[in-house]
mmCIF file of C-alpha atoms and ligand atoms in Angstrom:
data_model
loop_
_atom_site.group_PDB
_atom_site.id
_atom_site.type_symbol
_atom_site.label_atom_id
_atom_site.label_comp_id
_atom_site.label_asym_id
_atom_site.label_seq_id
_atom_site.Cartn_x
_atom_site.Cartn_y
_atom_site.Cartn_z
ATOM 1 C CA UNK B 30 -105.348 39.587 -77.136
ATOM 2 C CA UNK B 31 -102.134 39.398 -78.738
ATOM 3 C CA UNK B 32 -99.263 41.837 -79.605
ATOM 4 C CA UNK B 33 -100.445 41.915 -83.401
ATOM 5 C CA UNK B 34 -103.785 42.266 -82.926
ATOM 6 C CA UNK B 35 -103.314 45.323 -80.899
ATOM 7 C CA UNK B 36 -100.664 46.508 -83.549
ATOM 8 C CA UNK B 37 -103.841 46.271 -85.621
ATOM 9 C CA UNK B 38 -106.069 47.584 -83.766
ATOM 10 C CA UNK B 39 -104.412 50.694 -83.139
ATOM 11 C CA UNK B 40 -102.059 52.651 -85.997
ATOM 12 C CA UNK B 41 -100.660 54.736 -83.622
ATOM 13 C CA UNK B 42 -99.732 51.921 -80.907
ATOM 14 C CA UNK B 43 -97.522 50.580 -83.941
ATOM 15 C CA UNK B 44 -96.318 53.670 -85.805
ATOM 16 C CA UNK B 45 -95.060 54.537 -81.812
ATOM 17 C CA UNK B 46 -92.970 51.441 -82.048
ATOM 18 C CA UNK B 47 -92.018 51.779 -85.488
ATOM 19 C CA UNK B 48 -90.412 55.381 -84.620
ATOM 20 C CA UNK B 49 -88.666 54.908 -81.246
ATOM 21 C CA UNK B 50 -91.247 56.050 -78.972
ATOM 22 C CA UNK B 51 -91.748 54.670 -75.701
ATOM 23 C CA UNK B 52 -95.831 54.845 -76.347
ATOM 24 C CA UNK B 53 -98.752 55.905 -78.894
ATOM 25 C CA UNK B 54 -98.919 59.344 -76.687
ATOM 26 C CA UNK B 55 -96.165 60.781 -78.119
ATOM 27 C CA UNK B 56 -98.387 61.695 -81.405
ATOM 28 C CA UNK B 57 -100.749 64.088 -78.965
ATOM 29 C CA UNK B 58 -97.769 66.146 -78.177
ATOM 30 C CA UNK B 59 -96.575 65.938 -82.050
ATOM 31 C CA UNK B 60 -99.463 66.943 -82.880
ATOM 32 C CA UNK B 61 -100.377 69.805 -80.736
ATOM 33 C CA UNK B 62 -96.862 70.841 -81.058
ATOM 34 C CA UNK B 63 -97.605 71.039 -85.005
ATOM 35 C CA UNK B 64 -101.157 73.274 -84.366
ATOM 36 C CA UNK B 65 -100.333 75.450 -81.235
ATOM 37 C CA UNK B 66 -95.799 75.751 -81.845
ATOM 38 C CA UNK B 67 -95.051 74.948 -78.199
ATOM 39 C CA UNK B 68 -91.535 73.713 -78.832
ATOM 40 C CA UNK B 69 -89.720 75.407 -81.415
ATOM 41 C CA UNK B 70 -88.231 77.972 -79.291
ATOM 42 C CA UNK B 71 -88.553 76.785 -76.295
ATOM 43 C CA UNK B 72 -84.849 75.365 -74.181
ATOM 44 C CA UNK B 73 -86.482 74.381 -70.754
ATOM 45 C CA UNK B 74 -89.270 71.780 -69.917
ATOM 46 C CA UNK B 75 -91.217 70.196 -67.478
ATOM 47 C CA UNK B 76 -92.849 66.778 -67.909
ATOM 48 C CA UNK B 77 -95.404 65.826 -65.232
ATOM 49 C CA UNK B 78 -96.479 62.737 -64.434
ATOM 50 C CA UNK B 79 -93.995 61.611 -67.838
ATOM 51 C CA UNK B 80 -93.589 57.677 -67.417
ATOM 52 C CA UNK B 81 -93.103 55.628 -69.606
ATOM 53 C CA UNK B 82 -91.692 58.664 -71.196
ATOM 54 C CA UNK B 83 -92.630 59.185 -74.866
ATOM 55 C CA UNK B 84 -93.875 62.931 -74.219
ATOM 56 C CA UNK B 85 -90.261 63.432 -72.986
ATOM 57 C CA UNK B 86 -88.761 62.136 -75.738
ATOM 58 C CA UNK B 87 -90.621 64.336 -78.069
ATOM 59 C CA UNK B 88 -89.230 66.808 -75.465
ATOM 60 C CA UNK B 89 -85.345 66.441 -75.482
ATOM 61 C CA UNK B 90 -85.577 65.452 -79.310
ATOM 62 C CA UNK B 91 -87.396 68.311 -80.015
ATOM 63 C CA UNK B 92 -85.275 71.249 -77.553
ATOM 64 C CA UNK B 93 -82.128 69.772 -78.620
ATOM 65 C CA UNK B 94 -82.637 71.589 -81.783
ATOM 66 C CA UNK B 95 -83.295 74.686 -79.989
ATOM 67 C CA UNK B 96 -79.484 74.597 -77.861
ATOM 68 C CA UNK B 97 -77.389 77.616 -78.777
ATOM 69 C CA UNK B 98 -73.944 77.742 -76.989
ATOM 70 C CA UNK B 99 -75.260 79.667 -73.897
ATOM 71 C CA UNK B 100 -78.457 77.581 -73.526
ATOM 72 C CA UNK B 101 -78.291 73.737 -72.853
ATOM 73 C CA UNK B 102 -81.737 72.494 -73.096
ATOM 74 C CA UNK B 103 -83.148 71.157 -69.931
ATOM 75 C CA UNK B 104 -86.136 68.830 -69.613
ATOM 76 C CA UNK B 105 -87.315 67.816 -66.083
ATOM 77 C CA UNK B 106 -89.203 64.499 -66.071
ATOM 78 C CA UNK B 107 -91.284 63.420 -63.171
ATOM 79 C CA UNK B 108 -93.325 60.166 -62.494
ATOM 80 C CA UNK B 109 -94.905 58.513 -59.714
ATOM 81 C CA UNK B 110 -93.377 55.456 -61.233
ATOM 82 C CA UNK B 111 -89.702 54.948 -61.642
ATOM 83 C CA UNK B 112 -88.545 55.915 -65.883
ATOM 84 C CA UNK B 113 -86.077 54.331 -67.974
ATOM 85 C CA UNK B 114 -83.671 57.154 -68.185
ATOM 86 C CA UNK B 115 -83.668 59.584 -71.651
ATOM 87 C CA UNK B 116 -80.247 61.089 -72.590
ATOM 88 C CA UNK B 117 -81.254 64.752 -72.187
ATOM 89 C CA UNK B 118 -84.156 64.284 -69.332
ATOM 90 C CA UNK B 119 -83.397 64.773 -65.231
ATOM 91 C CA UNK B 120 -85.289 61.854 -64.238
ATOM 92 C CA UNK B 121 -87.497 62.830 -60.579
ATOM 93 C CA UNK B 122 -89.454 59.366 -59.361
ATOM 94 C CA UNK B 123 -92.489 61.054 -56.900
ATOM 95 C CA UNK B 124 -96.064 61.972 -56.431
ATOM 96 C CA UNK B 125 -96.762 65.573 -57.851
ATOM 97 C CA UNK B 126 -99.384 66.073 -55.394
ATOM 98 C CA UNK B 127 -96.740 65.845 -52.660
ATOM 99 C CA UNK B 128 -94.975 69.121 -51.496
ATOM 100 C CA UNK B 129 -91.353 66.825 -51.530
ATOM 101 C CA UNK B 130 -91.835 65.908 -55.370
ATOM 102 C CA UNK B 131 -93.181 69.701 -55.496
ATOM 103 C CA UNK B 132 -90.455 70.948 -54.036
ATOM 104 C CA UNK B 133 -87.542 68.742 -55.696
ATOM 105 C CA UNK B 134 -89.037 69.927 -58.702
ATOM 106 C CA UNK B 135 -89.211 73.500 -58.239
ATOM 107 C CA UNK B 136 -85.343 73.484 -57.272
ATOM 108 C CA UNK B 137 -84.762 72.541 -60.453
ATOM 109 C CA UNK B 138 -85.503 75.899 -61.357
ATOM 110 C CA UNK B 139 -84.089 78.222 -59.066
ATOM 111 C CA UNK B 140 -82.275 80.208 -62.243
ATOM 112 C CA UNK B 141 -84.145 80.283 -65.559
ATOM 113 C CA UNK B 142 -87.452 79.085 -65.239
ATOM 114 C CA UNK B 143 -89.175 76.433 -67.804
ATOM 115 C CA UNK B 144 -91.107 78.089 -70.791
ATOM 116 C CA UNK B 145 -93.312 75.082 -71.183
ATOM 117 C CA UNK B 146 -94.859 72.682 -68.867
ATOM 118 C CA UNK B 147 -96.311 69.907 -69.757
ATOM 119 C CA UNK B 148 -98.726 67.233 -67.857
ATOM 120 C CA UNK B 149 -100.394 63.777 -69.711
ATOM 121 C CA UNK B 150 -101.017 62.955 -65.817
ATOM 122 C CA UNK B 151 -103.964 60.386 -65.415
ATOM 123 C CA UNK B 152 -104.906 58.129 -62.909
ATOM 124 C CA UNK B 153 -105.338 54.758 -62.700
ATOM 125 C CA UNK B 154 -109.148 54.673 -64.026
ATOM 126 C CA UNK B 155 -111.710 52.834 -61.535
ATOM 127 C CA UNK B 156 -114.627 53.333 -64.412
ATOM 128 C CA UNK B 157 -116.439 55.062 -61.627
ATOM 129 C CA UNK B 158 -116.389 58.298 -64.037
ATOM 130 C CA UNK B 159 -117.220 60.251 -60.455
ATOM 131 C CA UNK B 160 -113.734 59.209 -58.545
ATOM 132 C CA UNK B 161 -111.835 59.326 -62.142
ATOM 133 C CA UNK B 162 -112.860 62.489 -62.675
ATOM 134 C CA UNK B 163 -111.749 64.309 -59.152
ATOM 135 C CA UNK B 164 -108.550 62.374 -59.141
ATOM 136 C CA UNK B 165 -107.678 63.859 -62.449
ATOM 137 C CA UNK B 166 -108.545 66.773 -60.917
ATOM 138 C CA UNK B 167 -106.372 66.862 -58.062
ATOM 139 C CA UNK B 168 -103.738 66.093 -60.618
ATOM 140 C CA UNK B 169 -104.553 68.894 -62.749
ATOM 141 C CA UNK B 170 -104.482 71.592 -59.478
ATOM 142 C CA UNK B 171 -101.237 69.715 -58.557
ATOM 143 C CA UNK B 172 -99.758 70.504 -61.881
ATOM 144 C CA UNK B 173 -101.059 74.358 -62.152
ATOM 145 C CA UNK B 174 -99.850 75.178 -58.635
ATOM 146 C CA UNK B 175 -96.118 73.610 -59.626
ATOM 147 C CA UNK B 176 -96.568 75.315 -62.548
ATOM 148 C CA UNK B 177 -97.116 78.936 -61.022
ATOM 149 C CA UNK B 178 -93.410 78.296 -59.658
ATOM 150 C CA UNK B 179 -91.988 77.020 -62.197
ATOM 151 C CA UNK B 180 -93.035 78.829 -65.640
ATOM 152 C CA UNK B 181 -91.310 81.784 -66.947
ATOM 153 C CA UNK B 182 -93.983 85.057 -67.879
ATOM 154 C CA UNK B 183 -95.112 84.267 -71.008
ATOM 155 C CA UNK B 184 -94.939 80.466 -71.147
ATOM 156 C CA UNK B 185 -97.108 77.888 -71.814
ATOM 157 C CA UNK B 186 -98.879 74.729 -69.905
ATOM 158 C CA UNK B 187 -100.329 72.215 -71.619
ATOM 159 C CA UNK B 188 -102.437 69.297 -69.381
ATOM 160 C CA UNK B 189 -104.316 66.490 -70.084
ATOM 161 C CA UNK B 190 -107.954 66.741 -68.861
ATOM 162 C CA UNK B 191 -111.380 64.529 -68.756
ATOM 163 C CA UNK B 192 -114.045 67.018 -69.993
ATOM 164 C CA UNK B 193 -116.520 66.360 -67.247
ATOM 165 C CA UNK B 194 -119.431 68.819 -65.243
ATOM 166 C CA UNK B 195 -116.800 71.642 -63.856
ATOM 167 C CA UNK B 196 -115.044 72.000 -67.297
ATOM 168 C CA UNK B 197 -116.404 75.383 -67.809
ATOM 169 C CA UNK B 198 -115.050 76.568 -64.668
ATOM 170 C CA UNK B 199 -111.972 75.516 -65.135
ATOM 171 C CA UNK B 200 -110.849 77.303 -68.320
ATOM 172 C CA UNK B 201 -112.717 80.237 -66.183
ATOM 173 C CA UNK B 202 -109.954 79.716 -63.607
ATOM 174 C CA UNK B 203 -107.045 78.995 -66.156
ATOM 175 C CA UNK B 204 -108.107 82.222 -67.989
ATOM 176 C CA UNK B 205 -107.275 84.181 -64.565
ATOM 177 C CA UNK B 206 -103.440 82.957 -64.545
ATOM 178 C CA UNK B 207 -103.030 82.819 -68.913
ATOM 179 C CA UNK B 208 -103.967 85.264 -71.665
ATOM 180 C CA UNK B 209 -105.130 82.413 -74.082
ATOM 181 C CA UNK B 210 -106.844 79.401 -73.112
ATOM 182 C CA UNK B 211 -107.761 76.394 -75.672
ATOM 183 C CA UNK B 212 -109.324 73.116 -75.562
ATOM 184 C CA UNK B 213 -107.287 70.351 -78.059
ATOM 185 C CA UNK B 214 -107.984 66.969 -79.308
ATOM 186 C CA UNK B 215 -105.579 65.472 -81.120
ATOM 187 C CA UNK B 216 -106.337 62.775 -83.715
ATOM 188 C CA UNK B 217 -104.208 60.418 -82.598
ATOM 189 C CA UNK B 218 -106.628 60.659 -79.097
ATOM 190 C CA UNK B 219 -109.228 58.132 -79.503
ATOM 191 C CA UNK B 220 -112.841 59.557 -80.271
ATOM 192 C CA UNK B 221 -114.243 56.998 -77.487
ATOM 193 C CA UNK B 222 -111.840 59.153 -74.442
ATOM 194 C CA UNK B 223 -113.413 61.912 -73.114
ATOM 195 C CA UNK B 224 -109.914 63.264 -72.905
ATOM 196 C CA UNK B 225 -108.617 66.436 -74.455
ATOM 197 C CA UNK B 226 -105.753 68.834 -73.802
ATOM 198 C CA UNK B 227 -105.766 72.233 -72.178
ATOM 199 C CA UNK B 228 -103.463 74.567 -73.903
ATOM 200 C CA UNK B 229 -102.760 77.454 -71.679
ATOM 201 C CA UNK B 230 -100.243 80.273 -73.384
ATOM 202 C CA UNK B 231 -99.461 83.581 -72.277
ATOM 203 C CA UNK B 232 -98.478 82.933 -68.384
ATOM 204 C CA UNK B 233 -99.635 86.107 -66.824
ATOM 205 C CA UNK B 234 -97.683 85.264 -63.224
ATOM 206 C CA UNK B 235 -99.115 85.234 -60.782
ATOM 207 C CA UNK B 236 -99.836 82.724 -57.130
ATOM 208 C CA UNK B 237 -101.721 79.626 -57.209
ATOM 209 C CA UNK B 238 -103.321 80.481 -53.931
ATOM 210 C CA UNK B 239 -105.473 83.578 -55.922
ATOM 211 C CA UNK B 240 -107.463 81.009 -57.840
ATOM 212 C CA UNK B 241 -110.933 80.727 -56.998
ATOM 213 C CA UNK B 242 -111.600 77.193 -56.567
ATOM 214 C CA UNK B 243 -114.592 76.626 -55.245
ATOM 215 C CA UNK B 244 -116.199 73.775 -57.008
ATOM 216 C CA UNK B 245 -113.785 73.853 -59.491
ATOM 217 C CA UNK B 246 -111.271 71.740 -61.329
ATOM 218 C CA UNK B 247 -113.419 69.162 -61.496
ATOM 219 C CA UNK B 248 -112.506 68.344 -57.833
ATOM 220 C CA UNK B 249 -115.363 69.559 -56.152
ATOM 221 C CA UNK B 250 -114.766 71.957 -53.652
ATOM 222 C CA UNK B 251 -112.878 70.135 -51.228
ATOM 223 C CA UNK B 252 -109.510 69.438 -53.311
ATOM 224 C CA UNK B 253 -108.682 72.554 -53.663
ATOM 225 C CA UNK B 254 -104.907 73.085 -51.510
ATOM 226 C CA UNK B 255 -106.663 76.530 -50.550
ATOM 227 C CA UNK B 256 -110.569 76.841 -50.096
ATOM 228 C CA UNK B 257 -111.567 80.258 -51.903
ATOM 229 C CA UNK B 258 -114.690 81.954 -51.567
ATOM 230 C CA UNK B 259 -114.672 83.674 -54.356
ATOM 231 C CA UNK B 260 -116.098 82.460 -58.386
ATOM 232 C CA UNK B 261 -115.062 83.598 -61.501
ATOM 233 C CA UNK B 262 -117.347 86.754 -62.129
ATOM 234 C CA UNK B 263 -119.567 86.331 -64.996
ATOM 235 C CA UNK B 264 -117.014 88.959 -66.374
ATOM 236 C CA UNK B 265 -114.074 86.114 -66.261
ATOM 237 C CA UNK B 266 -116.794 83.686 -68.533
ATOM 238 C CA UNK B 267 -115.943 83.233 -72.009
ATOM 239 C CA UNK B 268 -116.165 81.017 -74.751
ATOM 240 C CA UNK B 269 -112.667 79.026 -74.850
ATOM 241 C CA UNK B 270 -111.776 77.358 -78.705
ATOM 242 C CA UNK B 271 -111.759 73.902 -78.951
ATOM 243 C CA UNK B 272 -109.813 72.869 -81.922
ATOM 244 C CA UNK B 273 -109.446 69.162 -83.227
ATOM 245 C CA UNK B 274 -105.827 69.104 -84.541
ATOM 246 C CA UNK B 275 -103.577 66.406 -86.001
ATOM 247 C CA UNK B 276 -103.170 65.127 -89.744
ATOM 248 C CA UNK B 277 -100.369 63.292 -91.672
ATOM 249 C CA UNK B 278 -97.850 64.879 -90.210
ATOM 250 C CA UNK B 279 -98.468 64.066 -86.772
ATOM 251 C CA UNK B 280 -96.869 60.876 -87.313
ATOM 252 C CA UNK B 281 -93.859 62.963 -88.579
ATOM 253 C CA UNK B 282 -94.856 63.115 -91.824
ATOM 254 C CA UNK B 283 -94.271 59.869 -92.937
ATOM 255 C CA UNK B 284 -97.693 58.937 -95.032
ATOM 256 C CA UNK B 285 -98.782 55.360 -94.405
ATOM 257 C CA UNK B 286 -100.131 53.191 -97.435
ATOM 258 C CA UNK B 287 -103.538 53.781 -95.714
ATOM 259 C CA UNK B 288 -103.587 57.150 -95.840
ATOM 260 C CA UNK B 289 -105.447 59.313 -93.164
ATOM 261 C CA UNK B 290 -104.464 58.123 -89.661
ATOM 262 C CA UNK B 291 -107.376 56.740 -87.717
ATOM 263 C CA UNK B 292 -106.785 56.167 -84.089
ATOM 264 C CA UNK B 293 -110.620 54.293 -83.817
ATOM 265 C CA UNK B 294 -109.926 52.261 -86.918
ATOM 266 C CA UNK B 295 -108.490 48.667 -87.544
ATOM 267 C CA UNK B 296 -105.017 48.306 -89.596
ATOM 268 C CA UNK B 297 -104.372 45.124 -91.065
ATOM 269 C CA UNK B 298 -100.455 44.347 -91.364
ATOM 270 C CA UNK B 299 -98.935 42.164 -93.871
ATOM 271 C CA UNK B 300 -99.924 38.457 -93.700
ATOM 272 C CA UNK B 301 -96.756 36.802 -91.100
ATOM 273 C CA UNK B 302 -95.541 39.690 -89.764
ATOM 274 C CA UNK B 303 -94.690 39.734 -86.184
ATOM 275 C CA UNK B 304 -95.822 41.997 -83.430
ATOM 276 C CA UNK B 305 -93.283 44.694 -82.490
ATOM 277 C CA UNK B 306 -91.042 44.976 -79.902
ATOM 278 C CA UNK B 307 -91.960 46.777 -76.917
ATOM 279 C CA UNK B 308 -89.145 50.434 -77.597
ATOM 280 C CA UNK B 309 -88.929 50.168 -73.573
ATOM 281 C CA UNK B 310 -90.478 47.427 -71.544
ATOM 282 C CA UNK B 311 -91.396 49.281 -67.736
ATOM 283 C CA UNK B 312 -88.750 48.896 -65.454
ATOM 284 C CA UNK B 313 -90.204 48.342 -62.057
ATOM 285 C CA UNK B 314 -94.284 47.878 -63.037
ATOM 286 C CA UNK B 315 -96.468 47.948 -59.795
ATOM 287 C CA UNK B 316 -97.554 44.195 -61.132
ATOM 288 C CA UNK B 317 -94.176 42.406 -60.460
ATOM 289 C CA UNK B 318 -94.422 41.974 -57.198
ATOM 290 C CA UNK B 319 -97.480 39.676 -57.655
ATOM 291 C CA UNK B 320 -95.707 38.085 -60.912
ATOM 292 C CA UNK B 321 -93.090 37.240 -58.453
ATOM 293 C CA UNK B 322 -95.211 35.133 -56.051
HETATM 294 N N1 LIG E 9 -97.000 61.212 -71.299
HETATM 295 C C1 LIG E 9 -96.571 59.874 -70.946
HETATM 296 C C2 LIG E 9 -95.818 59.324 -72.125
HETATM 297 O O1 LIG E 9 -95.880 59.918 -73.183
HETATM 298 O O2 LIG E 9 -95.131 58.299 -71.982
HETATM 299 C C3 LIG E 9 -97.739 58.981 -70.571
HETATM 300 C C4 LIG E 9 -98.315 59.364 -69.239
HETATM 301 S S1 LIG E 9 -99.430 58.150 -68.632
HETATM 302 C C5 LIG E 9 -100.828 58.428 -69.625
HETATM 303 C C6 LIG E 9 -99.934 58.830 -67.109
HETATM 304 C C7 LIG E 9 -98.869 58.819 -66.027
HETATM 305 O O3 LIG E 9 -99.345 59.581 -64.927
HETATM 306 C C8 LIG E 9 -98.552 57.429 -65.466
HETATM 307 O O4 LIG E 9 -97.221 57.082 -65.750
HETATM 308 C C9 LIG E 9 -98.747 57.588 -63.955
HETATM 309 O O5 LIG E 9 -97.770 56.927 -63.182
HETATM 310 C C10 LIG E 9 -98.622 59.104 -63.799
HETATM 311 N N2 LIG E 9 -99.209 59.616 -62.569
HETATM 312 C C11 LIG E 9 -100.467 59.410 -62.120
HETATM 313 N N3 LIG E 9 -100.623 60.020 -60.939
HETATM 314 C C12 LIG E 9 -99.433 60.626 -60.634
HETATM 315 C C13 LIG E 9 -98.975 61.410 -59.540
HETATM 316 N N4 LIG E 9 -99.777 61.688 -58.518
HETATM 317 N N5 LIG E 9 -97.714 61.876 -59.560
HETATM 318 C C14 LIG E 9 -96.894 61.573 -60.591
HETATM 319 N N6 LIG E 9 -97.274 60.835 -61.665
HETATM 320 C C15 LIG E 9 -98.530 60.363 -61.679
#
C-alpha cells in the first residue's frame, strides 16, 4: 500500500504530517490534554517509551508556554529506540524495565520532581492477545514504579493500556497511589484498538513496593518486581469513569472540509496530490540491518 492511500485511509496519519508531528499519536495527547488539562501548568515532564517522539513534541511545545523566569521547562524523553533529538527534550535511549534506564531517569530529578508523566509505551504486538497483553503490562508496572520516584504530590500519570481480563484490578491498584483514576479514549484512537488511556491525577506518594500485585496489571502474578500477598479489599473497588474525549479541536482546531474527524473512516485527497513527507524518517530502525544485507 502506498503513501497516499494510507494518507487516505487515515485523517489523522495526514493531519500529523500536515502539522509537524512526528506521528498520528500526537492527537491522543491533544486531545486528552483538551478533556483532563494535564499541561497547562505543568513545567516538568516525563515521556516513557516516547520514540518517534510526537507525544514529546506536544510536550516541549506545550510547557514552553508555561516557562516563567525561574522555571525552564524540562521534558525527559526516553525510548528503547534511539530519537531524533527535539529542541527542549533530554533525549535517554534505554529499556524502562531496566533499573540503568530507571535509574538514569530518576537522576534527572534529583531537585524538582516532574508534575506529569506520561507513557504511550507498547510493545511490538505478536497478535497472540495473551503475550501482548502481559508485555504491556510489564511496561505499565515499569512506568508506575519510575513514576513513584519521579512525580511530585499531586501530579498526574497518564499510560497507555490494552483493556484486557485484569483491567479492573488495575485501576483498583492505581486508585491506592492517586485520588482520581479515569479510563480515556481519544477519538483520534481507532475504535478497532482495544487501547485506551489511564489518567491517574492526584499523586498521593507513596512506594511502588506497597502495591498489591497479585494477579494484577494485567501481568499475571509473576511480573510483578515485588510479589504481594495482599488484594485490593472490596473497600478499594470502585467504579472508575471512562470518558470518550476528542472533537475538532483535537487536531488544534483547525476544521477540515470533512468535518468531524474519523480515525476508522476513509479521506479522499484531491485528485494528483502526492503523499506527504515523512516530518522525521527513524533514525536507526531495528530493520536496517537486514536492508543492509
Ligand atoms: N508516543 C510516541 C509518539 O508520540 O511518537 C509513540 C510511542 S510508540 C506507540 C511505542 C514506543 O514504545 C516505541 O517507540 C517502542 O520503542 C517503545 N517501547 C516499547 N518497549 C519499551 C521499553 N521496554 N522501554 C522503552 N521504550 C519501549
Amino acid at each position: 500500500m502506498g503513501k497516499l492511500s494510507k494518507d487516505k485511509r487515515d485523517i489523522f496519519y495526514r493531519r500529523a504530517k500536515e502539522l509537524g508531528y512526528r506521528a498520528r499519536s500526537a492527537f491522543k495527547l491533544l486531545q486528552l490534554d483538551t478533556e483532563f488539562d494535564l499541561l497547562s501548568t505543568a513545567t516538568r515532564a516525563v515521556d516513557l517509551c516516547a520514540a518517534p517522539g510526537s507525544w514529546s513534541q506536544v510536550l516541549a511545545s506545550r510547557l514552553s508556554h508555561n516557562s516563567t523566569p525561574t522555571q525552564t521547562p524540562k521534558v525527559v524523553s526516553v525510548d528503547l529506540q534511539a530519537m531524533a533529538p527535539i529542541p527542549g527534550c533530554e533525549v535517554i535511549q534505554g529499556d524502562i524495565t531496566s533499573v540503568k534506564t530507571a535509574s538514569s531517569i530518576i537522576s534527572n530529578f534529583s531537585g524538582a520532581k516532574a508534575q506529569i508523566v506520561i507513557c504511550d509505551g507498547a510493545p511490538d504486538v505478536t497478535g497472540l492477545h495473551d503475550i501482548d497483553e502481559y508485555i504491556q503490562g510489564q511496561l505499565l508496572l515499569a512506568a508506575v514504579n519510575i513514576t513513584t520516584h519521579v512525580l511530585e504530590k499531586n501530579g498526574t500519570f497518564v499510560a497507555k493500556i490494552f483493556r484486557g481480563r485484569d483491567v479492573n484490578l488495575l485501576y483498583d491498584q492505581l486508585r491506592i497511589l492517586f485520588k482520581k483514576v479515569s479510563i480515556a479514549k481519544p477519538t483520534s484512537s481507532r475504535n478497532s484498538s482495544i487501547e485506551a488511556f489511564v489518567v491517574c491525577q492526584g499523586f498521593k506518594g507513596g512506594d511502588f513496593n506497597d502495591l498489591p500485585l497479585e494477579g494484577g496489571f494485567n501481568g499475571g502474578g509473576s511480573g510483578g518486581l515485588r510479589e504481594h500477598s495482599m488484594k485490593p479489599t472490596d473497600r478499594d473497588r470502585f467504579a472508575v469513569p471512562f470518558i470518550a474525549c476528542g472533537d475538532l479541536d483535537g487536531a488544534e482546531g483547525e476544521t477540515p472540509a470533512e468535518g468531524f474527524l474519523d480515525a476508522d473512516r476513509s479521506y479522499d485527497v484531491d485528485e494528483g496530490a502526492e503523499g506527504l513527507k515523512a516530518v522525521q524518517p527513524p533514525i536507526k530502525p531495528p530493520y536496517e540491518t537486514a536492508l543492509n544485507k
